[in-house]
Amino acid sequence: MTTQAEVGSVSAIRLRQLSKTYEGHGRTEDLVALRDVNLDVAPGEVLAVVGASGCGKSTLLRIIAGLERGHIGTAEVGGTPVTGPSPDRGVVFQEHRLLPWLTVEQNVAFAVPHLAPRERRETVAEHVSLVGLRGFERCYPAQLSGGMAQRVAIARALAPRPGVLLLDEPFGALDAFTRMQMQEEVLRIWEAERTTLVLVTHDIDEALFLGDRVVVMTSRPGTVRRIFPVELRRPRDRTSWEFAALRKAIHQEFFQSRAREPEFQI
Amino acid sequence: MVPGFTLVLWEVLARTGVLPANWLPAPTVIAATIGDLAATGELWGHLGATLARVTAGFLLGAAVATVLGILTGASPGLRALLDPLLQALRNIPSMAWIPLFLLWLGIQEASKVTLIAVGAFFPVYLNLLQGILHINPRLVEVGRVYGYRRLGLVRHVLLPATLPAYLVGLRSGLGLAWMFVVAAEIMGASRGLGYVMVDGQTSSRADLILASLILFAVLGKVTESLLVLSGRPFQHGSST
Ligand SMILES: Nc1ncnc2c1ncn2[C@@H]1O[C@H](COP(=O)(O)OP(=O)(O)OP(=O)(O)O)[C@@H](O)[C@H]1O
Ligand SMILES: [Mg+2]
């Protein structure tokens, strides 16, 4: 199992001195969302990113996705600098973002417009069943539950067979039970496809359950505070002692960082 | 059930003379009037004239509204230039245009069609512009992630996202076109349902007025249903 970007191997994602400032345009102060972020993600690795709200997790993901402009530093995916969005970097947003006027299968087909009709149909069918939604092909997003819609969004992101899948708090809006189901599902898909995954979450358990490494970020400015390798065999037991020990270590990392940041004290 | 009962009651009251027949003739009398108009062939000429005016005015107004709506929706510069002007024009009660149109375009078809077009224009323009301005930027982002650019983005994201609002606009535009054809025909016409109404008024025939009222209602409903039906294939799932 890959736990670190090994020396000499090509990183799937390589971030160097990445900084991003949102300009206030006079109305508000400039906001440093990210400062000097360095990260390497190995091919096939699952990297989990945790951090408090507003610490720049989404900004980080959006830069990798090519949806953000005006950042400093370099972001490379597969050895080439990111200049814009690409179907090779699938994105699953916090909200499902399905197109409401398209059915489930049309939404998945939307992601592969350039395939020949037959191939397109096959790809769509394959990914709809990959996320366990056979029988719902003709449903519209409004007819789906939150979890089902999020699974369609995952199928859509996977359909172009991206080298990298970026997940931004994909299960944040789901109840605890559905969320755990979805985590198992993502793990199953990852085992089948071995896509490089970057998962942003504010759920430490989720990060520990899925991640090969867990990146802890702090806010204002958003920086990588520490990276925890998770060397536990999958499927991971959330009730195991090792799991609990890691969870505790990450919790402590948060509390320490808070104690050192007076602006957060009451 | 209730409308049926009302009709029967109305019929009875009119037949027994409780309702003065020259004010409110019985439903059967009105039906007979429509039948007579149809039998002499007069009806089709009037229906055709009214329908032609509504169609021409509606299409003209909707077409101009569509072009202007797309332009102001797509370009902030054009929006700053044109939208305040159009919003100001909207404040003029549309009937107030009548004298000007009569002066400019004469009493013939042109002034009528223009008046109807003005009526149909605003709801189409306003709804289309709002639809474009309220396109969810998050869905546009999704389009960009999957490689849609320019025309592809317009066709697969922007257009379908705007369509529901546009259809609402077309629907109320058509409703206003019907309202305005009545005004246009009452102000002076030699053919059309509005003319039949004026004719009924000058000859004190309530049955003629009521007959054209009913025909207006039926035609309005039929054309609206046609519009809704033709928009159905494009409307799916939810309204979000
Ligand atoms: N478009 C923007 N314009 C200005 N400021 C922004 C913009 N997007 C994000 N920010 C700011 O940048 C900081 C980081 O935002 P970001 O969305 O990356 O946080 P996050 O870690 O994803 O938070 P959350 O967990 O709540 O989603 C926040 O303080 C936010 O206010
Ligand atoms: Mg976020």
mmCIF file of N, CA, C and O in Angstrom, chain A residues 62 66-67 85-87 89 91 93 95 97-101 110-111 113 120 140 142 156-157 160, chain B residues 137-139 141-149 156-158 160-161 234-240:
data_model
loop_
_atom_site.group_PDB
_atom_site.id
_atom_site.type_symbol
_atom_site.label_atom_id
_atom_site.label_comp_id
_atom_site.label_asym_id
_atom_site.label_seq_id
_atom_site.Cartn_x
_atom_site.Cartn_y
_atom_site.Cartn_z
ATOM 1 N N ARG A 62 -10.204 23.342 -5.367
ATOM 2 C CA ARG A 62 -10.596 24.050 -6.583
ATOM 3 C C ARG A 62 -9.382 24.450 -7.422
ATOM 4 O O ARG A 62 -9.475 24.500 -8.645
ATOM 5 N N GLY A 66 -8.641 23.187 -11.206
ATOM 6 C CA GLY A 66 -8.502 24.163 -12.281
ATOM 7 C C GLY A 66 -9.635 25.161 -12.322
ATOM 8 O O GLY A 66 -9.857 25.821 -13.327
ATOM 9 N N LEU A 67 -10.372 25.259 -11.221
ATOM 10 C CA LEU A 67 -11.527 26.164 -11.190
ATOM 11 C C LEU A 67 -11.198 27.510 -10.562
ATOM 12 O O LEU A 67 -12.013 28.414 -10.556
ATOM 13 N N PRO A 85 -9.981 23.547 -15.884
ATOM 14 C CA PRO A 85 -10.603 22.274 -15.533
ATOM 15 C C PRO A 85 -10.417 21.243 -16.639
ATOM 16 O O PRO A 85 -10.204 21.589 -17.796
ATOM 17 N N SER A 86 -10.484 19.992 -16.269
ATOM 18 C CA SER A 86 -10.338 18.913 -17.241
ATOM 19 C C SER A 86 -11.104 17.692 -16.747
ATOM 20 O O SER A 86 -11.142 17.425 -15.551
ATOM 21 N N PRO A 87 -11.708 16.939 -17.668
ATOM 22 C CA PRO A 87 -12.433 15.740 -17.260
ATOM 23 C C PRO A 87 -11.510 14.704 -16.623
ATOM 24 O O PRO A 87 -11.982 13.763 -15.993
ATOM 25 N N ARG A 89 -9.715 15.319 -14.193
ATOM 26 C CA ARG A 89 -9.781 15.570 -12.758
ATOM 27 C C ARG A 89 -11.243 15.665 -12.369
ATOM 28 O O ARG A 89 -11.854 16.728 -12.472
ATOM 29 N N VAL A 91 -14.532 15.974 -10.202
ATOM 30 C CA VAL A 91 -14.829 16.711 -8.977
ATOM 31 C C VAL A 91 -16.206 16.305 -8.467
ATOM 32 O O VAL A 91 -17.155 16.238 -9.233
ATOM 33 N N PHE A 93 -18.679 17.816 -5.678
ATOM 34 C CA PHE A 93 -18.828 18.966 -4.793
ATOM 35 C C PHE A 93 -19.658 18.590 -3.575
ATOM 36 O O PHE A 93 -20.257 17.521 -3.506
ATOM 37 N N GLU A 95 -22.452 19.836 -2.710
ATOM 38 C CA GLU A 95 -23.816 19.593 -3.180
ATOM 39 C C GLU A 95 -23.680 18.784 -4.459
ATOM 40 O O GLU A 95 -22.691 18.887 -5.168
ATOM 41 N N ARG A 97 -24.925 18.939 -7.393
ATOM 42 C CA ARG A 97 -24.786 19.697 -8.639
ATOM 43 C C ARG A 97 -25.186 18.891 -9.871
ATOM 44 O O ARG A 97 -24.553 19.004 -10.933
ATOM 45 N N LEU A 98 -26.222 18.095 -9.757
ATOM 46 C CA LEU A 98 -26.724 17.412 -10.948
ATOM 47 C C LEU A 98 -27.540 18.414 -11.745
ATOM 48 O O LEU A 98 -28.117 19.347 -11.186
ATOM 49 N N LEU A 99 -27.589 18.229 -13.064
ATOM 50 C CA LEU A 99 -28.390 19.121 -13.882
ATOM 51 C C LEU A 99 -29.841 18.669 -13.763
ATOM 52 O O LEU A 99 -30.172 17.535 -14.114
ATOM 53 N N PRO A 100 -30.701 19.548 -13.232
ATOM 54 C CA PRO A 100 -32.062 19.108 -12.880
ATOM 55 C C PRO A 100 -32.904 18.693 -14.082
ATOM 56 O O PRO A 100 -33.875 17.977 -13.924
ATOM 57 N N TRP A 101 -32.524 19.153 -15.280
ATOM 58 C CA TRP A 101 -33.335 18.827 -16.449
ATOM 59 C C TRP A 101 -32.893 17.522 -17.114
ATOM 60 O O TRP A 101 -33.444 17.137 -18.132
ATOM 61 N N PHE A 110 -23.534 13.183 -19.592
ATOM 62 C CA PHE A 110 -23.073 14.571 -19.732
ATOM 63 C C PHE A 110 -21.552 14.666 -19.571
ATOM 64 O O PHE A 110 -20.905 15.512 -20.177
ATOM 65 N N ALA A 111 -20.994 13.762 -18.763
ATOM 66 C CA ALA A 111 -19.558 13.825 -18.475
ATOM 67 C C ALA A 111 -18.704 13.230 -19.588
ATOM 68 O O ALA A 111 -17.494 13.404 -19.595
ATOM 69 N N PRO A 113 -19.156 13.506 -23.297
ATOM 70 C CA PRO A 113 -19.826 13.913 -24.536
ATOM 71 C C PRO A 113 -19.120 13.429 -25.797
ATOM 72 O O PRO A 113 -19.738 13.341 -26.850
ATOM 73 N N ARG A 120 -20.648 5.261 -25.260
ATOM 74 C CA ARG A 120 -21.199 6.166 -24.262
ATOM 75 C C ARG A 120 -22.253 5.452 -23.423
ATOM 76 O O ARG A 120 -22.237 5.523 -22.194
ATOM 77 N N TYR A 140 -35.299 11.697 -12.487
ATOM 78 C CA TYR A 140 -34.723 13.033 -12.455
ATOM 79 C C TYR A 140 -34.162 13.293 -11.056
ATOM 80 O O TYR A 140 -34.647 12.705 -10.090
ATOM 81 N N ALA A 142 -34.639 15.450 -8.886
ATOM 82 C CA ALA A 142 -35.632 15.796 -7.869
ATOM 83 C C ALA A 142 -36.293 14.556 -7.271
ATOM 84 O O ALA A 142 -36.870 14.616 -6.191
ATOM 85 N N ARG A 156 -20.898 10.307 -12.223
ATOM 86 C CA ARG A 156 -20.611 11.279 -13.272
ATOM 87 C C ARG A 156 -19.121 11.646 -13.274
ATOM 88 O O ARG A 156 -18.492 11.723 -14.326
ATOM 89 N N ALA A 157 -18.571 11.830 -12.065
ATOM 90 C CA ALA A 157 -17.163 12.219 -11.977
ATOM 91 C C ALA A 157 -16.249 11.083 -12.442
ATOM 92 O O ALA A 157 -15.182 11.321 -12.991
ATOM 93 N N PRO A 160 -15.609 9.736 -17.032
ATOM 94 C CA PRO A 160 -14.515 9.975 -17.975
ATOM 95 C C PRO A 160 -13.224 9.258 -17.573
ATOM 96 O O PRO A 160 -12.192 9.511 -18.171
ATOM 97 N N PRO B 137 -24.397 29.518 -11.177
ATOM 98 C CA PRO B 137 -22.998 29.460 -11.631
ATOM 99 C C PRO B 137 -22.329 28.135 -11.275
ATOM 100 O O PRO B 137 -21.369 27.737 -11.910
ATOM 101 N N ARG B 138 -22.879 27.460 -10.277
ATOM 102 C CA ARG B 138 -22.304 26.164 -9.901
ATOM 103 C C ARG B 138 -22.527 25.122 -10.986
ATOM 104 O O ARG B 138 -21.701 24.246 -11.192
ATOM 105 N N LEU B 139 -23.670 25.226 -11.663
ATOM 106 C CA LEU B 139 -23.923 24.278 -12.757
ATOM 107 C C LEU B 139 -23.040 24.610 -13.955
ATOM 108 O O LEU B 139 -22.599 23.721 -14.677
ATOM 109 N N GLU B 141 -20.087 25.737 -13.684
ATOM 110 C CA GLU B 141 -18.797 25.164 -13.310
ATOM 111 C C GLU B 141 -18.740 23.677 -13.644
ATOM 112 O O GLU B 141 -17.729 23.176 -14.137
ATOM 113 N N VAL B 142 -19.837 22.988 -13.377
ATOM 114 C CA VAL B 142 -19.908 21.565 -13.709
ATOM 115 C C VAL B 142 -19.682 21.372 -15.209
ATOM 116 O O VAL B 142 -18.914 20.512 -15.632
ATOM 117 N N GLY B 143 -20.322 22.216 -16.011
ATOM 118 C CA GLY B 143 -20.128 22.137 -17.452
ATOM 119 C C GLY B 143 -18.663 22.314 -17.829
ATOM 120 O O GLY B 143 -18.129 21.581 -18.656
ATOM 121 N N ARG B 144 -18.003 23.267 -17.168
ATOM 122 C CA ARG B 144 -16.598 23.514 -17.497
ATOM 123 C C ARG B 144 -15.717 22.329 -17.100
ATOM 124 O O ARG B 144 -14.770 21.989 -17.795
ATOM 125 N N VAL B 145 -16.047 21.700 -15.948
ATOM 126 C CA VAL B 145 -15.256 20.549 -15.508
ATOM 127 C C VAL B 145 -15.296 19.435 -16.566
ATOM 128 O O VAL B 145 -14.294 18.783 -16.825
ATOM 129 N N TYR B 146 -16.457 19.260 -17.191
ATOM 130 C CA TYR B 146 -16.573 18.162 -18.157
ATOM 131 C C TYR B 146 -16.267 18.606 -19.581
ATOM 132 O O TYR B 146 -16.660 17.949 -20.542
ATOM 133 N N GLY B 147 -15.574 19.729 -19.701
ATOM 134 C CA GLY B 147 -15.016 20.099 -21.003
ATOM 135 C C GLY B 147 -15.937 20.893 -21.901
ATOM 136 O O GLY B 147 -15.643 21.057 -23.076
ATOM 137 N N TYR B 148 -17.068 21.400 -21.390
ATOM 138 C CA TYR B 148 -17.948 22.209 -22.230
ATOM 139 C C TYR B 148 -17.445 23.648 -22.264
ATOM 140 O O TYR B 148 -17.165 24.229 -21.226
ATOM 141 N N ARG B 149 -17.315 24.180 -23.463
ATOM 142 C CA ARG B 149 -16.877 25.566 -23.627
ATOM 143 C C ARG B 149 -17.834 26.253 -24.592
ATOM 144 O O ARG B 149 -18.466 25.607 -25.414
ATOM 145 N N HIS B 156 -25.805 23.097 -23.738
ATOM 146 C CA HIS B 156 -26.082 22.026 -22.789
ATOM 147 C C HIS B 156 -26.330 22.501 -21.364
ATOM 148 O O HIS B 156 -26.828 21.740 -20.542
ATOM 149 N N VAL B 157 -25.955 23.736 -21.052
ATOM 150 C CA VAL B 157 -26.167 24.222 -19.679
ATOM 151 C C VAL B 157 -26.999 25.507 -19.662
ATOM 152 O O VAL B 157 -28.071 25.547 -19.062
ATOM 153 N N LEU B 158 -26.516 26.543 -20.354
ATOM 154 C CA LEU B 158 -27.168 27.845 -20.231
ATOM 155 C C LEU B 158 -28.600 27.823 -20.768
ATOM 156 O O LEU B 158 -29.537 28.303 -20.122
ATOM 157 N N PRO B 160 -30.820 25.164 -21.383
ATOM 158 C CA PRO B 160 -31.797 24.438 -20.565
ATOM 159 C C PRO B 160 -32.033 25.063 -19.200
ATOM 160 O O PRO B 160 -33.127 24.963 -18.657
ATOM 161 N N ALA B 161 -31.008 25.735 -18.653
ATOM 162 C CA ALA B 161 -31.193 26.354 -17.339
ATOM 163 C C ALA B 161 -32.144 27.542 -17.420
ATOM 164 O O ALA B 161 -32.826 27.869 -16.459
ATOM 165 N N PHE B 234 -39.363 20.069 -23.061
ATOM 166 C CA PHE B 234 -38.156 20.706 -22.549
ATOM 167 C C PHE B 234 -38.178 20.859 -21.039
ATOM 168 O O PHE B 234 -37.205 21.278 -20.439
ATOM 169 N N GLN B 235 -39.297 20.575 -20.419
ATOM 170 C CA GLN B 235 -39.403 20.794 -18.979
ATOM 171 C C GLN B 235 -39.446 19.470 -18.254
ATOM 172 O O GLN B 235 -40.284 18.629 -18.529
ATOM 173 N N HIS B 236 -38.519 19.327 -17.316
ATOM 174 C CA HIS B 236 -38.421 18.029 -16.672
ATOM 175 C C HIS B 236 -38.130 18.158 -15.212
ATOM 176 O O HIS B 236 -37.605 19.155 -14.755
ATOM 177 N N GLY B 237 -38.394 17.078 -14.501
ATOM 178 C CA GLY B 237 -38.002 16.986 -13.104
ATOM 179 C C GLY B 237 -38.550 18.118 -12.276
ATOM 180 O O GLY B 237 -39.750 18.314 -12.196
ATOM 181 N N SER B 238 -37.653 18.889 -11.687
ATOM 182 C CA SER B 238 -38.090 19.911 -10.756
ATOM 183 C C SER B 238 -37.958 21.279 -11.388
ATOM 184 O O SER B 238 -37.572 21.432 -12.535
ATOM 185 N N SER B 239 -38.270 22.278 -10.626
ATOM 186 C CA SER B 239 -38.146 23.639 -11.119
ATOM 187 C C SER B 239 -36.832 24.265 -10.682
ATOM 188 O O SER B 239 -36.526 25.375 -11.038
ATOM 189 N N THR B 240 -36.062 23.537 -9.873
ATOM 190 C CA THR B 240 -34.818 24.131 -9.357
ATOM 191 C C THR B 240 -33.777 24.247 -10.448
ATOM 192 O O THR B 240 -33.653 23.373 -11.269
#
